[in-house]
């Protein structure tokens, strides 16, 4: 389905990002896993190389890990350049999955915690999208697909996550605007709004909060990262060729 295409995933060292890397490799893509933690990104690539995830085994060892700080344009540009050096072409499939939380009630939240979350979750999505699409234009690429990971919190809000919810709401608006701007380049831009998902990010959530959220979720469970990644893979592929600017909720019914 994605045979031979070059896919760059931010936040590829864990959680949804790692699951996306695994599924894209399964579908034949050459995967560039990037993460602030370069060792974690390499662990992801080792998983891809250690198992026959790819449909076409000739791409089994043709993956790359890179340390990248999505809040630093120079770091983003260096990572994209490294991918181009390896594959002689820019990545045409981009997943912006890098994200952090700094939870606190708004009245107790310090400015640094608020801005750190916006820098990674929203500014990072902007920088990677801008640099990646500029590279596509410079190489006269005729198509591309970008999927941004937002959150149902960006639609509903979440107590104790005013910074996170604001950043993810911003990702939805950014997706819609860039979808309109990049359509003439043949680049589609969509976003996924996961619900409560079993990742390290939710590891510190108090049990009573977990129980409350599960009670509000019609399917009565958390998502697995692979369940989110399957939707991402669909949106990156030609199977979703007439979708752009869409916000797809994958929440188990939370927020209906």
Short mmCIF file of C-alpha atoms in Angstrom, two decimals:
data_model
loop_
_atom_site.label_atom_id
_atom_site.label_comp_id
_atom_site.label_asym_id
_atom_site.label_seq_id
_atom_site.Cartn_x
_atom_site.Cartn_y
_atom_site.Cartn_z
CA UNK A 1 0.00 0.00 0.00
CA UNK A 2 2.90 2.37 0.81
CA UNK A 3 5.57 0.43 -1.02
CA UNK A 4 8.83 2.33 -1.25
CA UNK A 5 7.45 5.64 0.02
CA UNK A 6 9.49 7.61 2.56
CA UNK A 7 7.66 8.31 5.81
CA UNK A 8 8.87 10.60 8.59
CA UNK A 9 7.32 10.23 12.04
CA UNK A 10 7.97 12.65 14.89
CA UNK A 11 7.68 11.27 18.40
CA UNK A 12 8.63 7.93 16.86
CA UNK A 13 10.37 6.71 19.99
CA UNK A 14 7.26 5.73 21.92
CA UNK A 15 3.49 5.55 22.10
CA UNK A 16 1.41 6.40 19.07
CA UNK A 17 4.47 7.52 17.12
CA UNK A 18 6.19 4.16 17.56
CA UNK A 19 2.99 2.33 16.60
CA UNK A 20 2.73 4.45 13.44
CA UNK A 21 6.32 3.55 12.52
CA UNK A 22 5.56 -0.14 12.89
CA UNK A 23 2.43 -0.02 10.77
CA UNK A 24 3.98 2.07 8.02
CA UNK A 25 6.89 -0.34 7.82
CA UNK A 26 4.39 -3.20 7.68
CA UNK A 27 2.78 -1.53 4.70
CA UNK A 28 6.08 -1.19 2.84
CA UNK A 29 7.21 2.35 3.67
CA UNK A 30 10.78 3.34 4.40
CA UNK A 31 10.49 4.83 7.86
CA UNK A 32 12.38 7.74 9.39
CA UNK A 33 11.69 7.64 13.14
CA UNK A 34 12.55 10.91 14.85
CA UNK A 35 12.45 11.76 18.52
CA UNK A 36 14.00 14.13 21.04
CA UNK A 37 15.31 10.89 22.58
CA UNK A 38 17.54 9.55 19.84
CA UNK A 39 18.02 6.25 21.66
CA UNK A 40 14.27 5.64 21.78
CA UNK A 41 14.00 6.36 18.05
CA UNK A 42 16.75 3.82 17.40
CA UNK A 43 14.92 1.26 19.53
CA UNK A 44 11.92 1.71 17.27
CA UNK A 45 14.05 1.15 14.18
CA UNK A 46 15.59 -1.94 15.76
CA UNK A 47 12.07 -3.34 16.16
CA UNK A 48 11.41 -2.76 12.48
CA UNK A 49 14.66 -4.40 11.45
CA UNK A 50 14.30 -7.30 13.86
CA UNK A 51 10.93 -8.45 12.55
CA UNK A 52 9.40 -8.81 9.12
CA UNK A 53 7.01 -5.89 9.48
CA UNK A 54 7.33 -4.90 5.84
CA UNK A 55 5.17 -6.33 3.09
CA UNK A 56 8.17 -6.01 0.79
CA UNK A 57 11.19 -7.40 2.60
CA UNK A 58 13.58 -5.44 0.41
CA UNK A 59 12.69 -2.42 2.57
CA UNK A 60 13.12 -4.29 5.83
CA UNK A 61 16.50 -2.73 6.63
CA UNK A 62 15.94 0.56 4.83
CA UNK A 63 14.85 2.58 7.86
CA UNK A 64 16.48 5.47 9.69
CA UNK A 65 16.42 6.93 13.20
CA UNK A 66 17.21 10.57 13.89
CA UNK A 67 17.35 12.73 16.98
CA UNK A 68 15.21 15.80 16.32
CA UNK A 69 13.92 18.67 18.44
CA UNK A 70 10.65 19.72 16.79
CA UNK A 71 10.79 23.13 18.50
CA UNK A 72 14.12 24.00 16.83
CA UNK A 73 13.94 24.80 13.10
CA UNK A 74 17.65 24.07 12.59
CA UNK A 75 17.18 20.61 14.11
CA UNK A 76 14.15 19.95 11.90
CA UNK A 77 16.00 21.10 8.79
CA UNK A 78 18.98 18.89 9.65
CA UNK A 79 16.75 15.84 10.07
CA UNK A 80 14.96 16.40 6.77
CA UNK A 81 18.33 16.90 5.06
CA UNK A 82 19.63 13.65 6.57
CA UNK A 83 16.60 11.79 5.22
CA UNK A 84 17.14 13.31 1.77
CA UNK A 85 20.82 12.34 1.87
CA UNK A 86 19.88 8.73 2.61
CA UNK A 87 17.00 8.28 0.21
CA UNK A 88 17.84 10.93 -2.44
CA UNK A 89 14.31 12.25 -2.05
CA UNK A 90 12.35 14.01 0.72
CA UNK A 91 9.79 12.21 2.87
CA UNK A 92 6.35 12.47 1.26
CA UNK A 93 4.46 10.99 4.22
CA UNK A 94 4.64 12.98 7.46
CA UNK A 95 3.15 12.12 10.85
CA UNK A 96 3.38 14.81 13.53
CA UNK A 97 3.06 12.69 16.67
CA UNK A 98 5.55 14.43 18.98
CA UNK A 99 3.77 15.71 22.06
CA UNK A 100 4.18 16.43 25.77
CA UNK A 101 1.99 17.23 28.76
CA UNK A 102 2.61 19.52 31.73
CA UNK A 103 -0.65 19.10 33.62
CA UNK A 104 -1.89 21.45 36.31
CA UNK A 105 -4.93 23.52 37.07
CA UNK A 106 -4.82 26.79 35.15
CA UNK A 107 -4.60 28.95 38.27
CA UNK A 108 -1.56 26.98 39.49
CA UNK A 109 0.11 26.60 36.07
CA UNK A 110 3.30 28.55 35.48
CA UNK A 111 4.00 30.26 32.17
CA UNK A 112 6.89 27.94 31.35
CA UNK A 113 4.68 24.85 31.58
CA UNK A 114 2.08 26.48 29.37
CA UNK A 115 4.53 27.53 26.68
CA UNK A 116 6.55 24.29 26.65
CA UNK A 117 3.43 22.36 25.70
CA UNK A 118 2.48 24.82 22.96
CA UNK A 119 6.04 24.82 21.63
CA UNK A 120 6.21 21.05 21.21
CA UNK A 121 2.62 20.23 20.30
CA UNK A 122 1.73 23.18 18.08
CA UNK A 123 4.88 25.02 17.06
CA UNK A 124 6.58 21.67 16.42
CA UNK A 125 3.76 20.60 14.11
CA UNK A 126 4.10 23.89 12.21
CA UNK A 127 7.89 23.68 11.85
CA UNK A 128 7.95 20.08 10.64
CA UNK A 129 5.10 20.68 8.22
CA UNK A 130 6.72 23.82 6.82
CA UNK A 131 10.20 22.35 6.38
CA UNK A 132 8.91 19.06 4.97
CA UNK A 133 6.62 20.67 2.41
CA UNK A 134 9.32 23.14 1.35
CA UNK A 135 11.58 20.14 0.68
CA UNK A 136 8.84 18.51 -1.39
CA UNK A 137 8.48 21.70 -3.44
CA UNK A 138 12.23 21.99 -3.97
CA UNK A 139 12.33 18.44 -5.30
CA UNK A 140 9.27 18.97 -7.54
CA UNK A 141 7.29 16.29 -5.73
CA UNK A 142 3.75 15.99 -7.07
CA UNK A 143 2.08 14.59 -3.97
CA UNK A 144 2.34 14.13 -0.24
CA UNK A 145 0.25 13.36 2.82
CA UNK A 146 0.51 14.77 6.32
CA UNK A 147 -1.28 13.54 9.43
CA UNK A 148 -1.19 15.61 12.60
CA UNK A 149 -1.99 14.01 15.94
CA UNK A 150 -4.42 16.23 17.80
CA UNK A 151 -6.61 14.97 20.68
CA UNK A 152 -10.25 14.84 21.69
CA UNK A 153 -9.09 17.24 24.42
CA UNK A 154 -8.62 19.82 21.70
CA UNK A 155 -12.34 19.62 21.00
CA UNK A 156 -13.80 19.04 24.46
CA UNK A 157 -11.21 20.51 26.82
CA UNK A 158 -9.90 18.66 29.86
CA UNK A 159 -9.65 19.78 33.47
CA UNK A 160 -6.01 20.30 34.40
CA UNK A 161 -4.91 20.46 30.76
CA UNK A 162 -5.61 23.99 29.59
CA UNK A 163 -2.18 24.09 27.91
CA UNK A 164 -2.54 20.66 26.26
CA UNK A 165 -6.13 21.27 25.16
CA UNK A 166 -5.22 24.66 23.69
CA UNK A 167 -2.26 23.17 21.80
CA UNK A 168 -4.37 20.37 20.36
CA UNK A 169 -7.19 22.73 19.39
CA UNK A 170 -4.52 24.72 17.59
CA UNK A 171 -3.44 21.60 15.70
CA UNK A 172 -7.00 21.17 14.40
CA UNK A 173 -7.11 24.76 13.13
CA UNK A 174 -3.60 24.48 11.70
CA UNK A 175 -4.61 21.30 9.85
CA UNK A 176 -7.61 22.94 8.22
CA UNK A 177 -5.68 26.02 7.11
CA UNK A 178 -2.70 24.13 5.73
CA UNK A 179 -4.99 21.66 3.94
CA UNK A 180 -6.36 24.60 1.95
CA UNK A 181 -2.94 26.11 1.32
CA UNK A 182 -1.15 22.91 0.26
CA UNK A 183 -3.85 21.35 -1.90
CA UNK A 184 -2.44 23.03 -5.02
CA UNK A 185 0.84 21.19 -4.35
CA UNK A 186 -0.94 17.85 -4.22
CA UNK A 187 -0.30 17.61 -0.47
CA UNK A 188 -3.19 16.44 1.71
CA UNK A 189 -3.32 17.36 5.41
CA UNK A 190 -5.56 15.64 7.95
CA UNK A 191 -5.55 15.15 11.70
CA UNK A 192 -6.54 12.42 14.11
CA UNK A 193 -8.17 13.09 17.48
CA UNK A 194 -7.36 10.13 19.75
CA UNK A 195 -9.32 9.52 22.90
CA UNK A 196 -7.87 7.97 26.05
CA UNK A 197 -4.98 5.82 24.77
CA UNK A 198 -2.71 3.37 26.59
CA UNK A 199 0.62 5.20 26.38
CA UNK A 200 3.25 6.39 28.83
CA UNK A 201 1.63 9.81 28.71
CA UNK A 202 -1.37 8.56 30.70
CA UNK A 203 0.76 6.60 33.15
CA UNK A 204 0.60 9.34 35.77
CA UNK A 205 -3.15 9.88 35.57
CA UNK A 206 -4.79 9.12 38.94
CA UNK A 207 -6.88 5.95 39.07
CA UNK A 208 -10.06 7.85 39.91
CA UNK A 209 -9.64 9.99 36.81
CA UNK A 210 -9.01 6.90 34.66
CA UNK A 211 -12.19 5.32 35.98
CA UNK A 212 -14.17 8.48 35.29
CA UNK A 213 -12.94 8.74 31.70
CA UNK A 214 -13.61 5.06 31.03
CA UNK A 215 -17.10 5.50 32.43
CA UNK A 216 -17.65 8.33 29.94
CA UNK A 217 -16.30 6.22 27.04
CA UNK A 218 -19.04 4.08 25.46
CA UNK A 219 -16.59 1.27 24.60
CA UNK A 220 -15.45 1.26 28.27
CA UNK A 221 -11.74 0.89 27.60
CA UNK A 222 -8.64 2.74 26.46
CA UNK A 223 -7.43 2.59 22.88
CA UNK A 224 -4.25 0.74 22.06
CA UNK A 225 -1.67 2.83 20.14
CA UNK A 226 -2.02 0.51 17.15
CA UNK A 227 -5.71 1.36 16.89
CA UNK A 228 -4.83 5.01 16.42
CA UNK A 229 -1.96 4.14 14.09
CA UNK A 230 -4.24 2.18 11.76
CA UNK A 231 -6.25 5.33 11.13
CA UNK A 232 -3.07 7.33 10.58
CA UNK A 233 -1.85 4.77 8.04
CA UNK A 234 -5.18 5.00 6.22
CA UNK A 235 -5.00 8.79 6.04
CA UNK A 236 -1.43 8.69 4.76
CA UNK A 237 -2.32 6.19 2.05
CA UNK A 238 -4.07 6.65 -1.28
CA UNK A 239 -7.10 4.92 0.21
CA UNK A 240 -8.01 8.33 1.64
CA UNK A 241 -7.18 10.19 -1.59
CA UNK A 242 -10.22 12.52 -1.42
CA UNK A 243 -9.74 13.45 2.24
CA UNK A 244 -8.01 16.64 3.28
CA UNK A 245 -8.65 19.05 6.13
CA UNK A 246 -10.50 16.31 8.02
CA UNK A 247 -10.45 15.78 11.79
CA UNK A 248 -11.03 12.10 12.50
CA UNK A 249 -12.07 11.15 16.03
CA UNK A 250 -10.80 7.79 17.30
CA UNK A 251 -12.21 7.87 20.82
CA UNK A 252 -14.29 4.80 21.54
CA UNK A 253 -17.28 7.15 21.46
CA UNK A 254 -15.95 9.66 24.00
CA UNK A 255 -17.28 13.11 23.17
CA UNK A 256 -20.19 12.04 20.96
#
